[in-house]
């Protein structure tokens, strides 16, 4: 539940902040009558995300075992790629998100109602589709359909409450630090999802090495124990991973965390100032 609560909270808070910025800007600029198209776009994005999750869940049940494993592994890798791109993008653009959205909204106001609907739909729909895909992969990896869904739902509800409090001005936090630390935790969660996706592709026969285990500590950390369940739910920990899983997990986690937490280099090259040539004295 915790891992999916974190996913729902972070993705939902992104969407909530976007909606708050759009609504606040329309109200402040005297376009309160144009809020209807924004809500239509937001509602359409939520409906699309839920439909996408339902298609993933019920569509995969009609496939053979090998096809289900291949689909689950492929979508897991795609979800990891999307989440990785998202956390880096938000860390880079969190400070400029407000001005960027306001610029798009000005253009949409000039173009009309349809443009407002499309702008709000695209702003919220991206987070919604990413959330649906990532939660679906988490449900497949844990084998428990209720706990991940409950955690994600609680995270989304918390993000809605926080978004409303942000709009009312009751809550003020350092969003840059918030997205940095939650992004780092999501990278760890994504590493586990990636390892699980690789295992799915091994079971589907797409990647070799299914029988070559890196280690087996099932007797020390049983998968059905409370701590084994906790590790699997949060980090997708497996007590008997294959060598390929461990290698892929390390190759993703170590460099991704390094580049994510690395401080950006100061711009420009510092050196000795170039002096302009002295002008000749007047005669």
XYZ file of N, CA, C and O in Angstrom, residues 33-226:
776
model
N -15.931 32.690 -15.838
C -16.956 32.032 -16.635
C -16.392 30.962 -17.566
O -17.143 30.194 -18.174
N -15.066 30.884 -17.678
C -14.441 29.878 -18.549
C -13.959 28.650 -17.775
O -13.205 27.834 -18.300
N -14.383 28.506 -16.507
C -13.970 27.361 -15.712
C -14.616 26.059 -16.182
O -14.062 24.974 -15.978
N -15.806 26.159 -16.792
C -16.506 24.954 -17.254
C -15.674 24.092 -18.197
O -15.530 22.876 -17.981
N -15.098 24.667 -19.274
C -14.264 23.862 -20.166
C -13.062 23.218 -19.480
O -12.662 22.107 -19.834
N -12.507 23.920 -18.485
C -11.368 23.337 -17.759
C -11.805 22.080 -17.021
O -11.137 21.036 -17.071
N -12.947 22.133 -16.341
C -13.433 20.963 -15.612
C -13.827 19.841 -16.564
O -13.679 18.647 -16.225
N -14.336 20.183 -17.738
C -14.652 19.145 -18.727
C -13.376 18.417 -19.159
O -13.340 17.179 -19.263
N -12.305 19.180 -19.392
C -11.040 18.567 -19.764
C -10.479 17.694 -18.657
O -9.983 16.590 -18.908
N -10.571 18.171 -17.394
C -10.074 17.393 -16.255
C -10.877 16.097 -16.105
O -10.315 15.006 -15.923
N -12.201 16.207 -16.174
C -13.047 15.016 -16.049
C -12.799 14.012 -17.166
O -12.783 12.797 -16.926
N -12.592 14.503 -18.383
C -12.305 13.599 -19.505
C -10.977 12.875 -19.308
O -10.849 11.682 -19.619
N -9.977 13.578 -18.772
C -8.677 12.957 -18.530
C -8.787 11.869 -17.462
O -8.183 10.791 -17.592
N -9.545 12.129 -16.404
C -9.737 11.123 -15.354
C -10.464 9.899 -15.912
O -10.091 8.744 -15.632
N -11.515 10.133 -16.714
C -12.267 9.023 -17.300
C -11.386 8.190 -18.232
O -11.449 6.949 -18.229
N -10.550 8.847 -19.025
C -9.655 8.123 -19.922
C -8.660 7.271 -19.143
O -8.382 6.123 -19.513
N -8.123 7.806 -18.053
C -7.159 7.064 -17.244
C -7.799 5.824 -16.634
O -7.200 4.737 -16.624
N -9.027 5.956 -16.123
C -9.718 4.807 -15.552
C -10.035 3.770 -16.624
O -9.900 2.561 -16.388
N -10.436 4.221 -17.803
C -10.722 3.286 -18.895
C -9.455 2.565 -19.338
O -9.478 1.365 -19.635
N -8.339 3.284 -19.366
C -7.064 2.675 -19.740
C -6.676 1.577 -18.750
O -6.238 0.489 -19.144
N -6.844 1.856 -17.445
C -6.555 0.834 -16.444
C -7.465 -0.374 -16.574
O -7.021 -1.517 -16.415
N -8.758 -0.146 -16.873
C -9.689 -1.264 -17.038
C -9.335 -2.113 -18.257
O -9.408 -3.349 -18.211
N -8.930 -1.469 -19.341
C -8.530 -2.216 -20.540
C -7.300 -3.076 -20.253
O -7.221 -4.238 -20.665
N -6.333 -2.516 -19.523
C -5.147 -3.289 -19.169
C -5.512 -4.506 -18.325
O -5.002 -5.614 -18.546
N -6.401 -4.303 -17.335
C -6.732 -5.384 -16.407
C -7.539 -6.482 -17.083
O -7.182 -7.657 -17.028
N -8.647 -6.109 -17.738
C -9.541 -7.120 -18.295
C -9.042 -7.657 -19.632
O -9.282 -8.805 -19.977
N -8.311 -6.832 -20.382
C -7.782 -7.312 -21.656
C -6.694 -8.350 -21.481
O -6.597 -9.322 -22.244
N -5.852 -8.181 -20.460
C -4.755 -9.126 -20.253
C -5.253 -10.486 -19.773
O -4.575 -11.504 -19.964
N -6.437 -10.540 -19.144
C -6.957 -11.811 -18.651
C -7.362 -12.760 -19.769
O -7.535 -13.955 -19.529
N -7.531 -12.246 -20.976
C -7.952 -13.077 -22.106
C -6.772 -13.698 -22.840
O -6.967 -14.436 -23.799
N -5.553 -13.409 -22.409
C -4.360 -13.878 -23.112
C -3.822 -15.153 -22.480
O -4.166 -15.514 -21.353
N -2.970 -15.854 -23.216
C -2.300 -17.038 -22.688
C -1.266 -16.624 -21.643
O -0.954 -15.441 -21.491
N -0.704 -17.619 -20.924
C 0.254 -17.306 -19.869
C 1.478 -16.601 -20.427
O 1.926 -15.585 -19.888
N 2.029 -17.126 -21.530
C 3.223 -16.502 -22.116
C 2.923 -15.091 -22.599
O 3.732 -14.178 -22.420
N 1.732 -14.904 -23.202
C 1.375 -13.576 -23.689
C 1.167 -12.602 -22.531
O 1.551 -11.434 -22.609
N 0.554 -13.092 -21.425
C 0.375 -12.233 -20.256
C 1.721 -11.804 -19.675
O 1.903 -10.631 -19.305
N 2.664 -12.749 -19.592
C 3.977 -12.408 -19.047
C 4.712 -11.429 -19.961
O 5.366 -10.499 -19.483
N 4.603 -11.651 -21.277
C 5.262 -10.736 -22.219
C 4.652 -9.344 -22.150
O 5.373 -8.329 -22.146
N 3.311 -9.281 -22.068
C 2.644 -7.978 -21.975
C 2.990 -7.285 -20.662
O 3.318 -6.088 -20.640
N 2.932 -8.044 -19.555
C 3.242 -7.455 -18.266
C 4.677 -6.954 -18.188
O 4.938 -5.868 -17.680
N 5.627 -7.736 -18.711
C 7.025 -7.315 -18.693
C 7.272 -6.095 -19.549
O 7.977 -5.161 -19.140
N 6.665 -6.073 -20.737
C 6.850 -4.933 -21.642
C 6.267 -3.659 -21.044
O 6.916 -2.595 -21.049
N 5.043 -3.746 -20.507
C 4.410 -2.561 -19.926
C 5.132 -2.110 -18.657
O 5.150 -0.912 -18.355
N 5.711 -3.052 -17.909
C 6.487 -2.677 -16.731
C 7.689 -1.825 -17.125
O 7.992 -0.805 -16.494
N 8.378 -2.235 -18.178
C 9.548 -1.485 -18.636
C 9.127 -0.115 -19.167
O 9.787 0.899 -18.910
N 7.997 -0.070 -19.893
C 7.499 1.219 -20.380
C 7.128 2.129 -19.208
O 7.428 3.333 -19.205
N 6.475 1.555 -18.180
C 6.094 2.350 -17.008
C 7.313 2.909 -16.297
O 7.324 4.065 -15.870
N 8.359 2.100 -16.174
C 9.587 2.577 -15.537
C 10.190 3.724 -16.341
O 10.650 4.727 -15.780
N 10.189 3.594 -17.664
C 10.711 4.674 -18.496
C 9.918 5.959 -18.337
O 10.497 7.050 -18.218
N 8.580 5.841 -18.291
C 7.742 7.030 -18.139
C 7.940 7.692 -16.773
O 8.043 8.922 -16.673
N 7.998 6.874 -15.720
C 8.170 7.435 -14.379
C 9.542 8.088 -14.247
O 9.686 9.164 -13.648
N 10.570 7.464 -14.809
C 11.914 8.049 -14.743
C 11.952 9.391 -15.455
O 12.506 10.373 -14.942
N 11.357 9.447 -16.636
C 11.309 10.721 -17.370
C 10.519 11.761 -16.575
O 10.909 12.927 -16.507
N 9.431 11.312 -15.926
C 8.578 12.245 -15.202
C 9.295 12.865 -14.010
O 9.203 14.072 -13.783
N 10.020 12.048 -13.227
C 10.663 12.597 -12.033
C 11.796 13.556 -12.406
O 11.997 14.579 -11.738
N 12.513 13.270 -13.495
C 13.564 14.189 -13.930
C 12.959 15.470 -14.492
O 13.462 16.569 -14.256
N 11.863 15.322 -15.235
C 11.210 16.501 -15.827
C 10.657 17.415 -14.739
O 10.841 18.639 -14.779
N 9.997 16.823 -13.737
C 9.415 17.646 -12.682
C 10.501 18.300 -11.838
O 10.359 19.456 -11.411
N 11.598 17.620 -11.598
C 12.682 18.214 -10.820
C 13.287 19.410 -11.552
O 13.702 20.385 -10.945
N 13.301 19.335 -12.887
C 13.896 20.414 -13.670
C 12.943 21.583 -13.861
O 13.367 22.733 -13.926
N 11.636 21.321 -13.974
C 10.690 22.366 -14.356
C 9.735 22.787 -13.243
O 8.837 23.588 -13.496
N 9.912 22.261 -12.017
C 8.960 22.578 -10.940
C 8.901 24.077 -10.681
O 7.835 24.639 -10.427
N 10.049 24.751 -10.756
C 10.065 26.180 -10.445
C 9.410 27.019 -11.537
O 8.946 28.131 -11.270
N 9.371 26.510 -12.762
C 8.829 27.287 -13.877
C 7.479 26.759 -14.351
O 6.982 27.172 -15.393
N 6.882 25.816 -13.574
C 5.633 25.203 -14.008
C 4.518 26.227 -14.113
O 3.724 26.220 -15.053
N 4.443 27.138 -13.150
C 3.354 28.110 -13.126
C 3.377 29.006 -14.354
O 2.360 29.177 -15.040
N 4.538 29.597 -14.672
C 4.618 30.504 -15.823
C 4.384 29.756 -17.127
O 3.756 30.291 -18.055
N 4.847 28.499 -17.199
C 4.650 27.725 -18.427
C 3.176 27.443 -18.662
O 2.667 27.599 -19.783
N 2.450 27.051 -17.601
C 1.023 26.769 -17.746
C 0.227 28.031 -18.058
O -0.720 27.997 -18.843
N 0.605 29.136 -17.430
C -0.119 30.384 -17.690
C 0.061 30.836 -19.129
O -0.871 31.367 -19.742
N 1.240 30.611 -19.694
C 1.447 30.943 -21.100
C 0.570 30.106 -22.013
O -0.026 30.616 -22.975
N 0.474 28.805 -21.717
C -0.396 27.945 -22.526
C -1.863 28.335 -22.368
O -2.643 28.269 -23.332
N -2.237 28.744 -21.156
C -3.625 29.110 -20.922
C -3.987 30.405 -21.635
O -5.114 30.552 -22.138
N -3.081 31.342 -21.712
C -3.337 32.574 -22.466
C -3.608 32.254 -23.933
O -4.531 32.813 -24.547
N -2.807 31.364 -24.495
C -3.017 30.974 -25.890
C -4.350 30.261 -26.061
O -5.066 30.472 -27.051
N -4.713 29.400 -25.087
C -5.976 28.671 -25.170
C -7.167 29.618 -25.053
O -8.183 29.438 -25.737
N -7.070 30.637 -24.201
C -8.159 31.611 -24.070
C -8.386 32.353 -25.380
O -9.534 32.650 -25.754
N -7.297 32.636 -26.062
C -7.420 33.351 -27.328
C -8.043 32.485 -28.410
O -8.716 32.989 -29.308
N -7.847 31.156 -28.309
C -8.333 30.246 -29.361
C -9.772 29.802 -29.134
O -10.450 29.429 -30.079
N -10.239 29.795 -27.853
C -11.628 29.452 -27.627
C -11.821 28.296 -26.661
O -10.891 27.804 -26.015
N -13.092 27.828 -26.564
C -13.481 26.820 -25.580
C -12.791 25.492 -25.805
O -12.315 24.846 -24.861
N -12.730 25.043 -27.055
C -12.120 23.741 -27.353
C -10.653 23.716 -26.928
O -10.161 22.725 -26.382
N -9.960 24.806 -27.136
C -8.553 24.871 -26.745
C -8.396 24.776 -25.231
O -7.446 24.163 -24.726
N -9.327 25.373 -24.473
C -9.286 25.266 -23.015
C -9.468 23.815 -22.572
O -8.772 23.328 -21.672
N -10.420 23.126 -23.200
C -10.663 21.715 -22.862
C -9.425 20.881 -23.163
O -8.997 20.057 -22.348
N -8.830 21.099 -24.323
C -7.657 20.320 -24.719
C -6.477 20.604 -23.794
O -5.746 19.682 -23.397
N -6.285 21.876 -23.424
C -5.168 22.225 -22.549
C -5.270 21.537 -21.198
O -4.304 20.937 -20.708
N -6.443 21.618 -20.560
C -6.613 20.969 -19.252
C -6.581 19.456 -19.376
O -6.055 18.755 -18.498
N -7.114 18.923 -20.483
C -7.100 17.471 -20.702
C -5.669 16.948 -20.820
O -5.296 15.949 -20.190
N -4.846 17.618 -21.609
C -3.462 17.184 -21.782
C -2.652 17.371 -20.503
O -1.776 16.554 -20.184
N -2.930 18.450 -19.766
C -2.166 18.719 -18.550
C -2.397 17.651 -17.495
O -1.484 17.275 -16.759
N -3.627 17.143 -17.403
C -3.963 16.142 -16.391
C -3.849 14.720 -16.949
O -3.482 13.795 -16.218
N -4.128 14.555 -18.228
C -4.164 13.213 -18.803
C -2.834 12.494 -18.760
O -2.778 11.274 -18.563
N -1.737 13.226 -18.923
C -0.416 12.574 -18.908
C -0.161 11.910 -17.566
O 0.255 10.743 -17.504
N -0.402 12.643 -16.466
C -0.212 12.059 -15.151
C -1.171 10.892 -14.919
O -0.812 9.890 -14.296
N -2.411 11.029 -15.413
C -3.398 9.971 -15.209
C -3.016 8.670 -15.891
O -3.122 7.591 -15.299
N -2.560 8.752 -17.137
C -2.169 7.548 -17.866
C -0.934 6.910 -17.238
O -0.843 5.671 -17.131
N 0.032 7.738 -16.831
C 1.223 7.197 -16.165
C 0.836 6.494 -14.866
O 1.353 5.410 -14.566
N -0.072 7.111 -14.099
C -0.488 6.507 -12.835
C -1.183 5.179 -13.074
O -0.916 4.185 -12.377
N -2.101 5.120 -14.046
C -2.826 3.882 -14.337
C -1.868 2.766 -14.745
O -1.988 1.619 -14.286
N -0.904 3.092 -15.599
C 0.046 2.079 -16.058
C 0.933 1.590 -14.930
O 1.153 0.379 -14.757
N 1.435 2.515 -14.108
C 2.349 2.130 -13.031
C 1.620 1.335 -11.962
O 2.163 0.356 -11.426
N 0.394 1.709 -11.623
C -0.371 0.971 -10.613
C -0.727 -0.416 -11.131
O -0.692 -1.405 -10.383
N -1.046 -0.528 -12.422
C -1.361 -1.849 -12.989
C -0.161 -2.781 -12.896
O -0.303 -3.947 -12.524
N 1.020 -2.267 -13.204
C 2.216 -3.102 -13.090
C 2.480 -3.481 -11.639
O 2.944 -4.590 -11.359
N 2.184 -2.575 -10.697
C 2.367 -2.898 -9.285
C 1.399 -3.990 -8.841
O 1.765 -4.887 -8.069
N 0.164 -3.924 -9.323
C -0.820 -4.963 -8.996
C -0.362 -6.315 -9.526
O -0.463 -7.345 -8.850
N 0.168 -6.328 -10.754
C 0.627 -7.589 -11.338
C 1.828 -8.143 -10.577
O 1.953 -9.356 -10.399
N 2.718 -7.276 -10.129
C 3.940 -7.748 -9.471
C 3.667 -8.284 -8.069
O 4.317 -9.230 -7.626
N 2.704 -7.684 -7.346
C 2.420 -8.144 -5.990
C 1.420 -9.284 -5.958
O 1.381 -10.053 -5.000
N 0.618 -9.414 -7.013
C -0.397 -10.458 -7.023
C -1.578 -10.159 -6.122
O -2.443 -10.998 -5.915
N -1.648 -8.962 -5.567
C -2.734 -8.550 -4.676
C -3.400 -7.341 -5.300
O -2.804 -6.274 -5.402
N -4.644 -7.508 -5.717
C -5.301 -6.431 -6.434
C -5.860 -5.341 -5.558
O -6.105 -4.231 -6.031
N -6.083 -5.627 -4.253
C -6.771 -4.660 -3.407
C -5.826 -3.703 -2.707
O -6.082 -2.504 -2.657
N -4.739 -4.211 -2.141
C -3.832 -3.329 -1.392
C -3.222 -2.238 -2.262
O -3.213 -1.063 -1.876
N -2.682 -2.557 -3.469
C -2.158 -1.476 -4.317
C -3.225 -0.456 -4.707
O -2.965 0.747 -4.715
N -4.433 -0.946 -5.038
C -5.502 -0.025 -5.419
C -5.917 0.853 -4.249
O -6.171 2.048 -4.411
N -5.991 0.258 -3.042
C -6.351 1.050 -1.863
C -5.290 2.104 -1.576
O -5.610 3.266 -1.278
N -4.007 1.719 -1.663
C -2.936 2.684 -1.426
C -2.956 3.813 -2.438
O -2.810 4.993 -2.072
N -3.127 3.465 -3.720
C -3.157 4.499 -4.759
C -4.361 5.427 -4.587
O -4.251 6.650 -4.766
N -5.511 4.858 -4.221
C -6.709 5.677 -4.012
C -6.518 6.644 -2.855
O -6.879 7.834 -2.948
N -5.943 6.155 -1.749
C -5.674 7.041 -0.611
C -4.688 8.142 -0.996
O -4.827 9.296 -0.569
N -3.672 7.791 -1.799
C -2.713 8.799 -2.249
C -3.369 9.862 -3.114
O -3.087 11.062 -2.965
N -4.253 9.437 -4.022
C -4.943 10.394 -4.888
C -5.871 11.301 -4.077
O -5.951 12.512 -4.320
N -6.586 10.708 -3.107
C -7.469 11.522 -2.263
C -6.669 12.530 -1.442
O -7.083 13.687 -1.287
N -5.516 12.094 -0.924
C -4.661 13.028 -0.176
C -4.190 14.167 -1.064
O -4.149 15.333 -0.647
N -3.840 13.842 -2.309
C -3.364 14.880 -3.231
C -4.475 15.876 -3.563
O -4.208 17.065 -3.730
N -5.716 15.392 -3.659
C -6.840 16.304 -3.924
C -7.028 17.267 -2.754
O -7.215 18.477 -2.944
N -6.960 16.745 -1.527
C -7.088 17.597 -0.341
C -5.954 18.613 -0.289
O -6.164 19.809 -0.017
N -4.722 18.158 -0.557
C -3.579 19.079 -0.546
C -3.717 20.138 -1.644
O -3.377 21.307 -1.433
N -4.211 19.723 -2.810
C -4.416 20.690 -3.884
C -5.416 21.763 -3.496
O -5.208 22.953 -3.780
N -6.502 21.352 -2.823
C -7.496 22.329 -2.384
C -6.899 23.270 -1.339
O -7.147 24.481 -1.360
N -6.078 22.721 -0.417
C -5.439 23.553 0.598
C -4.433 24.517 -0.023
O -4.297 25.660 0.415
N -3.714 24.046 -1.061
C -2.804 24.950 -1.778
C -3.595 26.104 -2.393
O -3.166 27.266 -2.334
N -4.715 25.780 -2.994
C -5.523 26.805 -3.647
C -6.038 27.822 -2.632
O -6.079 29.027 -2.913
N -6.413 27.337 -1.458
C -6.914 28.236 -0.424
C -5.793 28.978 0.288
O -6.049 29.887 1.078
N -4.549 28.585 0.023
C -3.424 29.249 0.662
C -3.157 28.787 2.075
O -2.409 29.434 2.820
N -3.741 27.636 2.463
C -3.583 27.165 3.836
C -2.301 26.375 4.034
O -1.837 26.229 5.155
N -1.742 25.812 2.959
C -0.551 24.969 3.071
C 0.520 25.511 2.134
O 0.260 25.789 0.970
N 1.723 25.641 2.672
C 2.855 26.077 1.865
C 4.046 25.200 2.209
O 4.506 25.185 3.346
N 4.531 24.440 1.227
C 5.709 23.603 1.424
C 6.682 23.887 0.295
O 6.328 24.495 -0.723
N 7.918 23.438 0.484
C 8.943 23.585 -0.540
C 8.723 22.492 -1.577
O 9.109 21.339 -1.383
N 8.074 22.854 -2.690
C 7.744 21.852 -3.700
C 8.989 21.264 -4.344
O 8.990 20.091 -4.726
N 10.048 22.044 -4.475
C 11.269 21.521 -5.090
C 11.834 20.370 -4.254
O 12.193 19.313 -4.781
N 11.890 20.555 -2.925
C 12.381 19.488 -2.063
C 11.417 18.316 -2.039
O 11.833 17.153 -2.008
N 10.114 18.612 -2.025
C 9.129 17.532 -1.997
C 9.273 16.637 -3.219
O 9.329 15.407 -3.104
N 9.328 17.231 -4.406
C 9.430 16.422 -5.623
C 10.797 15.753 -5.739
O 10.926 14.700 -6.360
N 11.829 16.341 -5.138
C 13.152 15.712 -5.180
C 13.172 14.429 -4.367
O 13.588 13.368 -4.849
N 12.694 14.490 -3.120
C 12.768 13.309 -2.256
C 11.757 12.246 -2.644
O 12.065 11.052 -2.618
N 10.536 12.650 -2.999
C 9.580 11.638 -3.457
C 10.016 11.055 -4.789
O 9.782 9.877 -5.068
N 10.670 11.855 -5.632
C 11.198 11.328 -6.888
C 12.277 10.292 -6.657
O 12.317 9.256 -7.339
N 13.164 10.550 -5.677
C 14.188 9.565 -5.356
C 13.593 8.259 -4.860
O 14.050 7.168 -5.231
N 12.550 8.349 -4.026
C 11.888 7.131 -3.557
C 11.194 6.398 -4.696
O 11.190 5.170 -4.760
N 10.625 7.147 -5.625
C 9.980 6.512 -6.774
C 10.993 5.810 -7.672
O 10.667 4.801 -8.298
N 12.204 6.329 -7.766
C 13.243 5.659 -8.549
C 13.549 4.286 -7.955
O 13.716 3.302 -8.678
N 13.590 4.204 -6.608
C 13.823 2.911 -5.950
C 12.663 1.955 -6.235
O 12.868 0.775 -6.536
N 11.435 2.461 -6.157
C 10.267 1.630 -6.466
C 10.311 1.183 -7.924
O 10.039 0.018 -8.251
N 10.674 2.104 -8.821
C 10.727 1.776 -10.245
C 11.783 0.720 -10.545
O 11.605 -0.113 -11.445
N 12.878 0.718 -9.795
C 13.913 -0.300 -9.991
C 13.360 -1.690 -9.711
O 13.648 -2.653 -10.437
N 12.535 -1.809 -8.664
C 11.908 -3.088 -8.375
C 10.923 -3.501 -9.440
O 10.840 -4.678 -9.819
N 10.146 -2.549 -9.958
C 9.207 -2.852 -11.042
C 9.962 -3.294 -12.294
O 9.539 -4.204 -13.007
N 11.105 -2.673 -12.556
C 11.912 -3.047 -13.716
C 12.425 -4.483 -13.577
O 12.383 -5.263 -14.539
N 12.914 -4.832 -12.374
C 13.399 -6.191 -12.148
C 12.268 -7.204 -12.317
O 12.464 -8.287 -12.889
N 11.078 -6.853 -11.833
C 9.928 -7.741 -12.000
C 9.551 -7.881 -13.478
O 9.215 -8.971 -13.945
N 9.611 -6.768 -14.213
C 9.310 -6.833 -15.636
C 10.290 -7.719 -16.395
O 9.906 -8.468 -17.298
N 11.566 -7.658 -16.012
C 12.571 -8.527 -16.633
C 12.262 -9.988 -16.332
O 12.382 -10.865 -17.203
N 11.832 -10.282 -15.102
C 11.466 -11.660 -14.742
C 10.280 -12.139 -15.572
O 10.227 -13.306 -15.988
N 9.305 -11.248 -15.798
C 8.168 -11.610 -16.656
C 8.635 -11.980 -18.061
O 8.163 -12.970 -18.649
N 9.537 -11.172 -18.603
C 10.042 -11.458 -19.956
C 10.861 -12.744 -19.975
O 10.891 -13.448 -21.001
N 11.523 -13.077 -18.864
C 12.223 -14.355 -18.789
C 11.243 -15.524 -18.782
O 11.480 -16.544 -19.427
N 10.122 -15.373 -18.065
C 9.120 -16.423 -18.050
C 8.431 -16.564 -19.395
O 7.976 -17.654 -19.757
N 8.348 -15.465 -20.144
C 7.762 -15.516 -21.481
C 8.725 -16.085 -22.508
O 8.321 -16.351 -23.653
N 9.996 -16.267 -22.127
C 10.986 -16.806 -23.049
C 11.669 -15.758 -23.909
O 12.414 -16.109 -24.822
N 11.454 -14.484 -23.605
C 12.073 -13.421 -24.400
C 13.502 -13.131 -23.948
O 14.315 -12.673 -24.735
N 13.797 -13.371 -22.676
C 15.129 -13.133 -22.124
C 15.608 -14.434 -21.480
O 14.854 -15.048 -20.700
N 16.822 -14.873 -21.761
C 17.301 -16.135 -21.185
C 17.723 -15.959 -19.721
O 17.737 -14.850 -19.187
N 18.078 -17.082 -19.082
C 18.632 -17.047 -17.731
C 17.621 -17.207 -16.629
O 17.909 -16.849 -15.481
N 16.437 -17.778 -16.910
C 15.411 -17.902 -15.873
C 15.856 -18.836 -14.751
O 15.531 -18.622 -13.582
N 16.627 -19.861 -15.082
C 17.040 -20.825 -14.067
C 18.333 -20.478 -13.362
O 18.758 -21.202 -12.455
N 18.986 -19.392 -13.741
C 20.265 -19.008 -13.136
C 20.004 -17.961 -12.058
O 19.799 -16.784 -12.348
N 20.015 -18.403 -10.792
C 19.707 -17.509 -9.683
C 20.964 -16.810 -9.187
O 22.041 -17.408 -9.120
N 20.806 -15.554 -8.811
C 21.923 -14.818 -8.211
C 22.138 -15.250 -6.771
O 23.274 -15.393 -6.308
N 21.048 -15.461 -6.035
C 21.089 -15.969 -4.663
C 19.695 -16.451 -4.319
O 18.723 -16.173 -5.037
N 19.589 -17.165 -3.219
C 18.298 -17.670 -2.756
C 18.274 -17.601 -1.232
O 18.911 -18.406 -0.550
N 17.559 -16.616 -0.687
C 17.454 -16.437 0.764
C 15.997 -16.616 1.201
O 15.540 -15.964 2.141
N 15.312 -17.524 0.509
C 13.905 -17.761 0.829
C 13.723 -18.285 2.243
O 12.687 -18.024 2.878
N 14.714 -19.042 2.749
C 14.605 -19.562 4.114
C 14.803 -18.461 5.155
O 14.246 -18.517 6.248
N 15.589 -17.437 4.810
C 15.832 -16.324 5.736
C 14.712 -15.288 5.668
O 14.254 -14.773 6.699
N 14.280 -14.950 4.449
C 13.191 -13.980 4.238
C 12.102 -14.679 3.431
O 12.071 -14.588 2.196
N 11.220 -15.439 4.103
C 10.145 -16.111 3.372
C 9.241 -15.101 2.674
O 8.933 -14.037 3.205
N 8.818 -15.437 1.465
C 7.983 -14.513 0.688
C 6.626 -14.290 1.335
O 6.008 -13.240 1.138
N 6.141 -15.274 2.124
C 4.823 -15.137 2.736
C 4.880 -14.564 4.150
O 3.846 -14.451 4.815
N 6.079 -14.171 4.636
C 6.185 -13.540 5.950
C 5.772 -12.074 5.854
O 5.711 -11.489 4.771
N 5.540 -11.452 7.019
C 5.087 -10.059 6.993
C 6.181 -9.140 6.461
O 5.906 -8.194 5.718
